Coordinates of N, CA and C in Angstrom, one line a residue:
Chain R
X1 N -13.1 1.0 -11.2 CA -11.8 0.4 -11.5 C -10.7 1.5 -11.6
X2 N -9.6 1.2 -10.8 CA -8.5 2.0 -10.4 C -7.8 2.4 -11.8
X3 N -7.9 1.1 -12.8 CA -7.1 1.2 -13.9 C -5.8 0.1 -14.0
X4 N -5.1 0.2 -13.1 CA -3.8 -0.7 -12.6 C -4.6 -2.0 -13.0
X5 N -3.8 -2.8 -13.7 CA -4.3 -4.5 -14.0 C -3.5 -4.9 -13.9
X6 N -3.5 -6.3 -12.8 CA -2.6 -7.3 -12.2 C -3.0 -8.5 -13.0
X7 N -1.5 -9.3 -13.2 CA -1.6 -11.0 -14.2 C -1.1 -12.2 -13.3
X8 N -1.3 -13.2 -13.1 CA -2.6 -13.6 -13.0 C -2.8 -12.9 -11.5
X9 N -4.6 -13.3 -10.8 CA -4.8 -12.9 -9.7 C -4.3 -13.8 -8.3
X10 N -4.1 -14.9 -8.8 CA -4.1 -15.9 -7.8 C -2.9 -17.0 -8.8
X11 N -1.9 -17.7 -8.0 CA -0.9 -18.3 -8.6 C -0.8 -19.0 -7.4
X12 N -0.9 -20.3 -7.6 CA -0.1 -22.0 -6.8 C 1.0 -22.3 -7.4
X13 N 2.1 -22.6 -6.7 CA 2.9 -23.0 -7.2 C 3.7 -24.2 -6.3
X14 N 4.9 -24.8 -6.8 CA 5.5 -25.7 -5.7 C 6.8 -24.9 -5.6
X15 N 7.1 -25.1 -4.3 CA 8.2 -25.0 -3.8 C 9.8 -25.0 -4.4
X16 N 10.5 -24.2 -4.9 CA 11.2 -24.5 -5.6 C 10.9 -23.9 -7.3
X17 N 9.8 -23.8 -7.6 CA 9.3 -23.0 -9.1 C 9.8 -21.9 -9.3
X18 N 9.6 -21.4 -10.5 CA 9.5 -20.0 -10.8 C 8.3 -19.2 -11.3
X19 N 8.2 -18.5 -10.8 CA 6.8 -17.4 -10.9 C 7.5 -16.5 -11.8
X20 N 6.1 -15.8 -12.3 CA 6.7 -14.0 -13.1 C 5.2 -13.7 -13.3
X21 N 4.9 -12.3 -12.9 CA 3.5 -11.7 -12.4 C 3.8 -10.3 -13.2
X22 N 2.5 -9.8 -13.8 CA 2.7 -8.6 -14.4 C 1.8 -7.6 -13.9
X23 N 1.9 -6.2 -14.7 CA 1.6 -4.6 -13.9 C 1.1 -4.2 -15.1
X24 N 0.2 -4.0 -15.5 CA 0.0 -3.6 -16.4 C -0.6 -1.8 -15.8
X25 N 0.4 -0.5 -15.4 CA 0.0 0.5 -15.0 C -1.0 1.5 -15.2
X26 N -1.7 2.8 -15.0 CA -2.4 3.5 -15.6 C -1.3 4.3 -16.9
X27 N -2.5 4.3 -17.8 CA -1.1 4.3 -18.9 C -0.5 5.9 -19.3
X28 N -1.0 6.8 -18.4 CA -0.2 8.1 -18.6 C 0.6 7.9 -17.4
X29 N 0.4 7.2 -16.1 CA 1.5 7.1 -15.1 C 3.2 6.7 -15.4
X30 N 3.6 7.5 -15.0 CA 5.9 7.1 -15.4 C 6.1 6.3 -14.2
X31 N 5.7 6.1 -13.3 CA 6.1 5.5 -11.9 C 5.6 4.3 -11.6
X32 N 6.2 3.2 -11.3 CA 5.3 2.1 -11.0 C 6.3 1.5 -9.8
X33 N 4.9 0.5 -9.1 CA 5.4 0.9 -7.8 C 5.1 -1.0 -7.5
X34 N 6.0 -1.7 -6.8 CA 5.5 -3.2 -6.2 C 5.6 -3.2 -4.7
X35 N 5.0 -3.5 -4.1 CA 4.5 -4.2 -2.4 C 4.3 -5.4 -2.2
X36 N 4.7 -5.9 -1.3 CA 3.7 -7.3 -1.1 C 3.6 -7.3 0.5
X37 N 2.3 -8.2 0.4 CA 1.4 -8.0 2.1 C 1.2 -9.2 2.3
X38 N 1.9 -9.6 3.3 CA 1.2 -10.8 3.9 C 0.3 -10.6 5.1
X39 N -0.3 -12.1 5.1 CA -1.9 -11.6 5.9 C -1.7 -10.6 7.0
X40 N -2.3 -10.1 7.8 CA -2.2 -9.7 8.8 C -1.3 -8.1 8.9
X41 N -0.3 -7.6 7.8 CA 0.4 -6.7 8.3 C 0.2 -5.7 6.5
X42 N 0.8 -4.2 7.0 CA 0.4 -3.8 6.0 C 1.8 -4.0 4.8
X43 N 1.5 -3.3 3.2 CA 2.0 -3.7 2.2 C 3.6 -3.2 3.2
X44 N 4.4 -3.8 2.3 CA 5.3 -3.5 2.1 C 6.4 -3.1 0.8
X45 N 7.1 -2.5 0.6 CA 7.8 -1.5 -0.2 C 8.9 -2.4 -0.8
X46 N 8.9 -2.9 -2.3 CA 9.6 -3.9 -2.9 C 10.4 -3.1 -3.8
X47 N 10.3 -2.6 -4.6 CA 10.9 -1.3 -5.7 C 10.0 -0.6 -6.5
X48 N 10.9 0.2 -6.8 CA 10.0 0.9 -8.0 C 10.6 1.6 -9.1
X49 N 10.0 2.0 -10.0 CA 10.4 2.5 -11.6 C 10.2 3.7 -11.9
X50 N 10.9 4.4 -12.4 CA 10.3 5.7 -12.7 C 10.7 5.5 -14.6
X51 N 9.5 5.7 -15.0 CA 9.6 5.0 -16.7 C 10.3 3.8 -16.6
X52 N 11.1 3.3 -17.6 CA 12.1 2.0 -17.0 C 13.3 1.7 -16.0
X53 N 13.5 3.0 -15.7 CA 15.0 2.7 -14.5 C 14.0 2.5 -13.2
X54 N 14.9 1.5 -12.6 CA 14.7 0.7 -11.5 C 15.5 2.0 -10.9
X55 N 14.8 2.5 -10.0 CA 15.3 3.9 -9.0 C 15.5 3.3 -7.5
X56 N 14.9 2.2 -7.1 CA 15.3 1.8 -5.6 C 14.6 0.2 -5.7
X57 N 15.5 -0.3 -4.7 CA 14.9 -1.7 -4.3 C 15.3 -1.6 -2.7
X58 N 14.3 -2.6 -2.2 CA 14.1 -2.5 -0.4 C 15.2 -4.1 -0.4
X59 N 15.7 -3.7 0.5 CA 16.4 -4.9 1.1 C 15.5 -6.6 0.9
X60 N 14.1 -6.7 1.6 CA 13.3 -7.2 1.1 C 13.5 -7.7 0.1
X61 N 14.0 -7.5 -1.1 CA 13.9 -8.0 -2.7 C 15.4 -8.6 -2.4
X62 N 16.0 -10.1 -2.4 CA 16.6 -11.0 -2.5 C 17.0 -11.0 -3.7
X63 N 18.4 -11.5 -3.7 CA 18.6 -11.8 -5.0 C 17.8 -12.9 -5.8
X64 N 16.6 -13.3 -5.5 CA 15.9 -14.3 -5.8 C 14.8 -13.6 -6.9
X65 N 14.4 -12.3 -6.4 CA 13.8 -11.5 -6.9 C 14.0 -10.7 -8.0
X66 N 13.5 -10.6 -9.3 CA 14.1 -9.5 -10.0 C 12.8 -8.6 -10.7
X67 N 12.8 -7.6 -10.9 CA 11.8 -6.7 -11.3 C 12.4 -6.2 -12.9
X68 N 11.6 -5.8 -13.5 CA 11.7 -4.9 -14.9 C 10.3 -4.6 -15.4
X69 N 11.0 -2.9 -15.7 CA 9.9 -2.3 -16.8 C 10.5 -2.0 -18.1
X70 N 10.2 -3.3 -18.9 CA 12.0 -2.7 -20.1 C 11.2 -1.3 -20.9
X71 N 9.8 -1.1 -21.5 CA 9.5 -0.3 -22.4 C 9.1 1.2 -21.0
X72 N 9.3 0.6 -20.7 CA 8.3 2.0 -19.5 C 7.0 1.8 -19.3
X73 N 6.4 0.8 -19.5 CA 4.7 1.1 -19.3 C 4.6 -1.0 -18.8
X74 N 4.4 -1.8 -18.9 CA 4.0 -2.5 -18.4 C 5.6 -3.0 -17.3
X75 N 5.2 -4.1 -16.7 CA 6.1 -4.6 -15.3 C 6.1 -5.8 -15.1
X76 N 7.5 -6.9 -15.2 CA 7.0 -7.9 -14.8 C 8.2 -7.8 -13.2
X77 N 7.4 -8.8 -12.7 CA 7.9 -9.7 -11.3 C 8.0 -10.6 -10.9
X78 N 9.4 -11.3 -11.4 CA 9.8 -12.8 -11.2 C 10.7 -13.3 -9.8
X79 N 9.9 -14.3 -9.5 CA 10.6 -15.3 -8.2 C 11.2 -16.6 -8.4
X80 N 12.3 -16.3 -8.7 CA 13.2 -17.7 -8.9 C 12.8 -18.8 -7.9
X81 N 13.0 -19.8 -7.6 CA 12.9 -21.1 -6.5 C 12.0 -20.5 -5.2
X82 N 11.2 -20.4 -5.5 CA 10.0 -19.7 -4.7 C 10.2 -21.0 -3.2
X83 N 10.1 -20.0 -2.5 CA 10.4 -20.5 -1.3 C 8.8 -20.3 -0.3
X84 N 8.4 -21.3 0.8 CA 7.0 -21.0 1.1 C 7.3 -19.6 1.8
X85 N 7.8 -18.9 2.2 CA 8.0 -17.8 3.1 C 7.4 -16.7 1.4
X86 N 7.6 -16.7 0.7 CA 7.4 -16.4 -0.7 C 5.4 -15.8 -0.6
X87 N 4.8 -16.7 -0.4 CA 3.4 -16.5 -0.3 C 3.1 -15.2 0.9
X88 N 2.1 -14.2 -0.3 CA 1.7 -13.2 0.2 C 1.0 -13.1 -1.3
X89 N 0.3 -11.7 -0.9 CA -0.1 -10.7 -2.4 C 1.0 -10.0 -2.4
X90 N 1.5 -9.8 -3.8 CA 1.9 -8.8 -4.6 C 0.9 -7.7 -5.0
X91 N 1.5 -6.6 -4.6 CA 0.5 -5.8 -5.3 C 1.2 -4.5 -6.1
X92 N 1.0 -4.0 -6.8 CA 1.4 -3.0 -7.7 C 0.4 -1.6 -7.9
X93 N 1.5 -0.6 -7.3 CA 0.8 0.8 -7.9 C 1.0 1.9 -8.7
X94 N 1.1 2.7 -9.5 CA 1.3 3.4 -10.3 C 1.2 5.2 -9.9
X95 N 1.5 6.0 -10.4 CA 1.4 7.5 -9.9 C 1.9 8.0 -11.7
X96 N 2.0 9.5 -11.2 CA 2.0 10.6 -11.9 C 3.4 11.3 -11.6
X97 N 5.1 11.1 -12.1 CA 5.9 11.7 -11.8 C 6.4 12.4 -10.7
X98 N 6.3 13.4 -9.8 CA 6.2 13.3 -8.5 C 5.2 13.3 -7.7
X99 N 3.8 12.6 -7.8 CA 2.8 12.5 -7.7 C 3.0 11.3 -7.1
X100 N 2.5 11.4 -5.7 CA 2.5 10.5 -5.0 C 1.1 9.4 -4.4
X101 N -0.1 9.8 -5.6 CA -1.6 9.5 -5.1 C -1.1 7.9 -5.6
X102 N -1.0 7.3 -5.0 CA -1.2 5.9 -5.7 C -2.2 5.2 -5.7
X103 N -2.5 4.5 -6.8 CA -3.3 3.4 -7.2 C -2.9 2.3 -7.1
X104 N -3.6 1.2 -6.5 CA -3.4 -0.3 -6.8 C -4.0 -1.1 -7.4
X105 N -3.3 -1.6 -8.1 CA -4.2 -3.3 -8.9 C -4.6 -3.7 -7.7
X106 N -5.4 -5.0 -8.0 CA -6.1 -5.9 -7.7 C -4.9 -6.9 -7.4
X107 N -4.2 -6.8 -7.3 CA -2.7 -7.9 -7.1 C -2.9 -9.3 -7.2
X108 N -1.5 -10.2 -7.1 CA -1.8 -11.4 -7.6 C -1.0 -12.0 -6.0
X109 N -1.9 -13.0 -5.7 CA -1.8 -14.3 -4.2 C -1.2 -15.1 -4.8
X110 N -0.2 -14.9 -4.3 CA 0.8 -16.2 -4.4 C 0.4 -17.2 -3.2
X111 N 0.6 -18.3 -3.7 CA 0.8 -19.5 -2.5 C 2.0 -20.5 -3.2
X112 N 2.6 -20.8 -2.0 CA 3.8 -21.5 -2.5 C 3.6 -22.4 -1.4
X113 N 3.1 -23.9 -2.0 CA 2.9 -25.3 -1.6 C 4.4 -26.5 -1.5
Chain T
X1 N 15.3 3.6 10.4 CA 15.3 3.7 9.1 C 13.8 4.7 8.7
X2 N 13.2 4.2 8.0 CA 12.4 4.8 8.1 C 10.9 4.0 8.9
X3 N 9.7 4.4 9.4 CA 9.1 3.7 10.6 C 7.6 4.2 10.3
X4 N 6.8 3.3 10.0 CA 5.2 4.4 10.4 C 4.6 3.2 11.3
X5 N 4.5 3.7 13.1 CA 3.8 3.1 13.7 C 2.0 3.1 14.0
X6 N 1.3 2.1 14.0 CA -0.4 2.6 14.0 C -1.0 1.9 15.0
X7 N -2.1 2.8 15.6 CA -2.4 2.1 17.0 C -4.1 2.7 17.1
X8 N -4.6 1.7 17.4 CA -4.6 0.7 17.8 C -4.4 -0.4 16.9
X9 N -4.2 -1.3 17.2 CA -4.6 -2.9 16.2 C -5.8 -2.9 15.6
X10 N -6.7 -2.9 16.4 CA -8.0 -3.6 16.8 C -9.2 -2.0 17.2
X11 N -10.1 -1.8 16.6 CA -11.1 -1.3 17.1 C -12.6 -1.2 17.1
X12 N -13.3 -1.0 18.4 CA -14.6 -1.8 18.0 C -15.1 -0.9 18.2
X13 N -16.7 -0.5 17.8 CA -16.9 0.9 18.2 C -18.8 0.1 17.8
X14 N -19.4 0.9 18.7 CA -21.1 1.1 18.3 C -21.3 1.8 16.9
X15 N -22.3 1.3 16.3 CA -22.8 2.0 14.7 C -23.2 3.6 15.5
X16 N -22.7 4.4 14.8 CA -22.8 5.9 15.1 C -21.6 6.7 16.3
X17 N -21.3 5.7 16.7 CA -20.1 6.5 17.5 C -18.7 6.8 16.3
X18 N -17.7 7.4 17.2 CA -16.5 7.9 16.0 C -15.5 7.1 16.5
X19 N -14.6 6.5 15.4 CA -13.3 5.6 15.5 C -12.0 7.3 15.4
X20 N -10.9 6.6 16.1 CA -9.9 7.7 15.9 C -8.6 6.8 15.3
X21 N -7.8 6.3 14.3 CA -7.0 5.6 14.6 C -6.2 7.1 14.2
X22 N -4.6 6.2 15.1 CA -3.3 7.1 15.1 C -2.2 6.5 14.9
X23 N -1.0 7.1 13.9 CA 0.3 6.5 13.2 C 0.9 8.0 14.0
X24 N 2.3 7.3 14.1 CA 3.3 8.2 14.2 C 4.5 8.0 13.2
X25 N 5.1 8.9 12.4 CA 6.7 8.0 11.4 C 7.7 9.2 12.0
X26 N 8.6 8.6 11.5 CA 9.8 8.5 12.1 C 10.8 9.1 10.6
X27 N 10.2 9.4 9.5 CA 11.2 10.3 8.5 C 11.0 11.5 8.5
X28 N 11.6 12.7 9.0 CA 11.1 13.9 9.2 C 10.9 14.3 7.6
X29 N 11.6 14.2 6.8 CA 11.2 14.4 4.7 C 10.1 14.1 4.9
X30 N 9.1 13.2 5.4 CA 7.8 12.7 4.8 C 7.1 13.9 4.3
X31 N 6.1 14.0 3.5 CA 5.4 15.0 3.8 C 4.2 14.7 2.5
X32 N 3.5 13.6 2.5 CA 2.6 13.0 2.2 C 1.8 11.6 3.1
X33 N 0.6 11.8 3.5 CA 0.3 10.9 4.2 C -1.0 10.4 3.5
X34 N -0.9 9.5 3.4 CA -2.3 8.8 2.6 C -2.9 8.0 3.6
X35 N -4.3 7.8 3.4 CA -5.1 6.5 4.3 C -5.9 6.2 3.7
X36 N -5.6 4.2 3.3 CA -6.3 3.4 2.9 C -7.4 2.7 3.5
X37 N -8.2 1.9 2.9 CA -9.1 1.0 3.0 C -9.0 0.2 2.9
X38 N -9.0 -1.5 3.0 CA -9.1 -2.8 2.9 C -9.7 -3.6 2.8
X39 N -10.7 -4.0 2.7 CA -11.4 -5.3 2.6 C -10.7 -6.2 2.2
X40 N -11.5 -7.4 3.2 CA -10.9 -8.7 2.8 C -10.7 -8.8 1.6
X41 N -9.3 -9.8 1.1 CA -9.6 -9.8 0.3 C -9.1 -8.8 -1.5
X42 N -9.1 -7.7 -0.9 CA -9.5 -7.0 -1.9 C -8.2 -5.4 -1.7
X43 N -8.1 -5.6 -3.1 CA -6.5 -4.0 -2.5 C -7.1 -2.8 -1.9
X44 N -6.3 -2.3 -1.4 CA -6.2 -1.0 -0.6 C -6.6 -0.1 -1.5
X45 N -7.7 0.9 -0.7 CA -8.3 1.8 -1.4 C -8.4 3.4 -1.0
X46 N -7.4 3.9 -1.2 CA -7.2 5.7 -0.7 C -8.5 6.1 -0.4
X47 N -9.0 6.7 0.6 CA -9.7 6.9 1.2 C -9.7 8.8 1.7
X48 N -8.4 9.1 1.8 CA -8.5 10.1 2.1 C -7.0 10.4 2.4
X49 N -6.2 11.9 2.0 CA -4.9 11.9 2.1 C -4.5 13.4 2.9
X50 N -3.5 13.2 3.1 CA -3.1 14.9 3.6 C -1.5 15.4 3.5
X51 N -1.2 16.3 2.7 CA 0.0 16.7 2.2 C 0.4 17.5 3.6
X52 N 1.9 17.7 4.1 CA 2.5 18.4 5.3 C 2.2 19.8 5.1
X53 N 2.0 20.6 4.4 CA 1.7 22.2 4.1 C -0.1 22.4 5.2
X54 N -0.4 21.0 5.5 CA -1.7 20.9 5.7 C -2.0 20.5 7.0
X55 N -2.9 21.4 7.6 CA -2.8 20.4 9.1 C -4.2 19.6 9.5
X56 N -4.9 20.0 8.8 CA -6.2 18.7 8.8 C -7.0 19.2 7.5
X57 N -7.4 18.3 7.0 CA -8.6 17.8 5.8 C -9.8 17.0 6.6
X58 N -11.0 17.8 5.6 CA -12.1 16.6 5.7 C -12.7 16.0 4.5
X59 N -13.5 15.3 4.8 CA -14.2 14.9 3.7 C -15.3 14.1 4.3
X60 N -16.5 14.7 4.0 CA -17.7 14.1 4.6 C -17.5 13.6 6.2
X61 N -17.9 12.5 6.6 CA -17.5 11.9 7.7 C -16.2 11.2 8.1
X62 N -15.0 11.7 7.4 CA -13.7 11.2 7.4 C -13.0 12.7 7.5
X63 N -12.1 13.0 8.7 CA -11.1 13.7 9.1 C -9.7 13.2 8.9
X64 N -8.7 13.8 8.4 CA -7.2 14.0 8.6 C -6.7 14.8 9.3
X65 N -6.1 14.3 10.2 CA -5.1 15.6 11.3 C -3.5 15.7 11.5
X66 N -2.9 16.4 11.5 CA -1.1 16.1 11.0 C -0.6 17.1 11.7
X67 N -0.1 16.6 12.5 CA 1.2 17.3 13.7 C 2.7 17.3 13.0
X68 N 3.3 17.7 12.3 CA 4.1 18.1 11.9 C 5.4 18.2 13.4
X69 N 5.2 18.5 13.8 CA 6.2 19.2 14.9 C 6.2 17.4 15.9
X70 N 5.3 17.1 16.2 CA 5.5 15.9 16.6 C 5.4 14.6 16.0
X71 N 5.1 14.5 14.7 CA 5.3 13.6 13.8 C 4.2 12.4 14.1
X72 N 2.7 12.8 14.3 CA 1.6 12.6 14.5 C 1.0 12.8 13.2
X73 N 0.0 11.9 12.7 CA -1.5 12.0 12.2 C -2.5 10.9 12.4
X74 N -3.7 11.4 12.3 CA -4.5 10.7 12.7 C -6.0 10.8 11.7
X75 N -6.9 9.3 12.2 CA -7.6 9.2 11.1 C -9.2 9.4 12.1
X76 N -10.1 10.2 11.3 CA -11.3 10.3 13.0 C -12.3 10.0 11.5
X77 N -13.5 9.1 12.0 CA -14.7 8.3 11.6 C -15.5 9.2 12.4
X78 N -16.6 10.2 11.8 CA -17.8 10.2 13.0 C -18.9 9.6 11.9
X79 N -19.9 9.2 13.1 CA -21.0 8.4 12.4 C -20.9 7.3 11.9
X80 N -20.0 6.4 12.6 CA -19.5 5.1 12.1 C -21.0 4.3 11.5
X81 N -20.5 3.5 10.4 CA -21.4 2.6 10.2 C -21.3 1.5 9.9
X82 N -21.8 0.1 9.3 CA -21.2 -1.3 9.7 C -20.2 -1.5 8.3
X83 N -20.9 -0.6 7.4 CA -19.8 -1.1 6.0 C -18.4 -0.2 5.8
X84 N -18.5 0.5 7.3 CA -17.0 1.1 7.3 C -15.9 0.2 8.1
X85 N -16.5 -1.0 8.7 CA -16.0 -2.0 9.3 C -14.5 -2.5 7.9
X86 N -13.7 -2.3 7.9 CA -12.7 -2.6 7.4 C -10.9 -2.8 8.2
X87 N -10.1 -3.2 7.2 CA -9.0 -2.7 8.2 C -8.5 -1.6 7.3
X88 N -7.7 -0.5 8.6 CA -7.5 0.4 7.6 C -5.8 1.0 7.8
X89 N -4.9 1.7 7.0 CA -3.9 2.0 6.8 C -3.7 3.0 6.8
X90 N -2.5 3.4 7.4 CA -1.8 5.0 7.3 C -0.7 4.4 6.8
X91 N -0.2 5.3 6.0 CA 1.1 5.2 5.1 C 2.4 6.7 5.2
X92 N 3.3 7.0 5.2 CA 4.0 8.1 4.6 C 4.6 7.9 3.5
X93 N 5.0 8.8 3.1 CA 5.7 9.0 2.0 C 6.4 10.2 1.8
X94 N 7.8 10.2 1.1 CA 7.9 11.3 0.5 C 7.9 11.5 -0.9
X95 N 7.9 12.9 -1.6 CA 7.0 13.2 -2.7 C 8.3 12.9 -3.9
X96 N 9.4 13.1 -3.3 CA 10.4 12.8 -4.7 C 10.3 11.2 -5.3
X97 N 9.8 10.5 -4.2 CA 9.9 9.0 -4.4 C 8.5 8.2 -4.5
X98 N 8.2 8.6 -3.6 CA 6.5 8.3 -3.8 C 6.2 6.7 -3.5
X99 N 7.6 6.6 -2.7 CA 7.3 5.5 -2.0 C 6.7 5.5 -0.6
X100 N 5.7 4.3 -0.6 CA 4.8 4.3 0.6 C 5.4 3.3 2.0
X101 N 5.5 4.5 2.7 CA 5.8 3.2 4.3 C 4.1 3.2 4.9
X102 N 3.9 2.2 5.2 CA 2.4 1.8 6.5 C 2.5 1.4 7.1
X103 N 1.7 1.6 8.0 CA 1.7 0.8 9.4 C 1.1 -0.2 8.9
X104 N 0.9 -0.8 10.5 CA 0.8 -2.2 10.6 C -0.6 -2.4 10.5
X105 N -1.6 -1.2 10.2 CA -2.7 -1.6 10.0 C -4.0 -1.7 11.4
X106 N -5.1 -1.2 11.6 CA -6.1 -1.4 12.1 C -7.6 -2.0 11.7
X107 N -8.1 -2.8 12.6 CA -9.1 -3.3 12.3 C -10.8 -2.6 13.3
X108 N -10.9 -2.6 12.4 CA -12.2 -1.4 12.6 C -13.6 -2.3 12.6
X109 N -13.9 -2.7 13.8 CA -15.2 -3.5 13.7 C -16.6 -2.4 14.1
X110 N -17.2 -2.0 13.1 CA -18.4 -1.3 13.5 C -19.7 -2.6 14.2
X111 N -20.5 -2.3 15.1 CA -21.3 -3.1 15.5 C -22.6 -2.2 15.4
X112 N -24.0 -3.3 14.3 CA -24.7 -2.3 14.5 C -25.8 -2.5 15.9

């Protein structure tokens, strides 16, 4: 085990809901990192944290989307009115300051019905 | 913007022959390249990485190769076997950010 723990693993929802998914990182790691992959293509690059400042977000992240790491060590990731285009895995990685080895949780599948 | 292309899609190979997959990116800063693993199912698993100071790594039956000047790396399998059958990833990155770009991913069917 990588270390990185993802909350919950798998999440249904309807159309229109709100989700919020958490990162629980490796816990000497300052950097935490979100992706999401849907089937077929690889992760893609959502933002990331260095302790709690939010240092970059990808176009990808809507204003529907919002990220926070308020203490610096755990992460949550909420989806306002989840839209079916919304379903994929989230996945979350963690590193070492400019340390770029990443780890990933076990991420959490969204499906939006 | 920034771009990491991977090719093949798709590869099938006999148990014991060697797979080669190849990414090319497009941010000359990069200068970390990681390659994951995948199983269905299941998150991506570093497998083997290579920093730009570096122009090939091994590790057991897994090679890294990095062209620098043409903005080439590549992933070589010898001795393929069926539980290497995965899809697999190349990523860049650079080191201030440590954010990951990947391709689009290969599927690696070993047959024994």
């Amino acid at each position: 085990d990588t270390g990185v723990s993802q909350d919950p693993r798998h999440k249904i929802t309807k159309r229109g809901q709100n989700v919020t998914f958490r990162c629980d990182p490796i816990s000497e790691h300052n950097r935490l990192y979100w992706y999401r992959q849907t089937l077929g293509q690889g992760p893609e690059f959502l933002t990331y944290f260095q302790n709690e400042a939010q240092l970059e977000k990808s176009r990808l992240l809507s204003d529907r989307f919002s990220a926070e790491r308020p203490k610096g060590s755990f992460s949550t990731l909420e989806i306002q009115r989840t839209e079916q285009g919304d379903s994929a895995m989230y996945l979350c990685a963690s590193s070492m300051n400019q340390g770029v080895k990443g780890f990933f949780g076990q991420g959490t599948r969204l499906t939006v019905v | 913007g920034e771009n990491v292309e991977q090719h093949p899609s798709t590869l099938s190979v006999q148990e014991g022959d060697s797979a080669v997959i190849k990414c090319t990116y497009s941010d000359s800063a990069s200068n970390y390249f990681p390659w994951y693993k995948q199983e269905l199912g299941k998150r991506p698993q570093l497998i083997i990485d290579i920093r730009s100071n570096v122009g090939e790594k091994k590790d057991q039956r897994i090679a890294v190769t990095l062209n620098k000047t043409a903005k080439h790396f590549s992933l070589h399998i010898t001795e393929t076997q069926p539980e290497d059958s995965a899809v697999y990833f190349c990523a860049a990155s650079i080191s201030n950010t440590g954010k990951l770009i990947f391709g689009q991913g290969t599927t690696l069917q070993v047959k024994p």
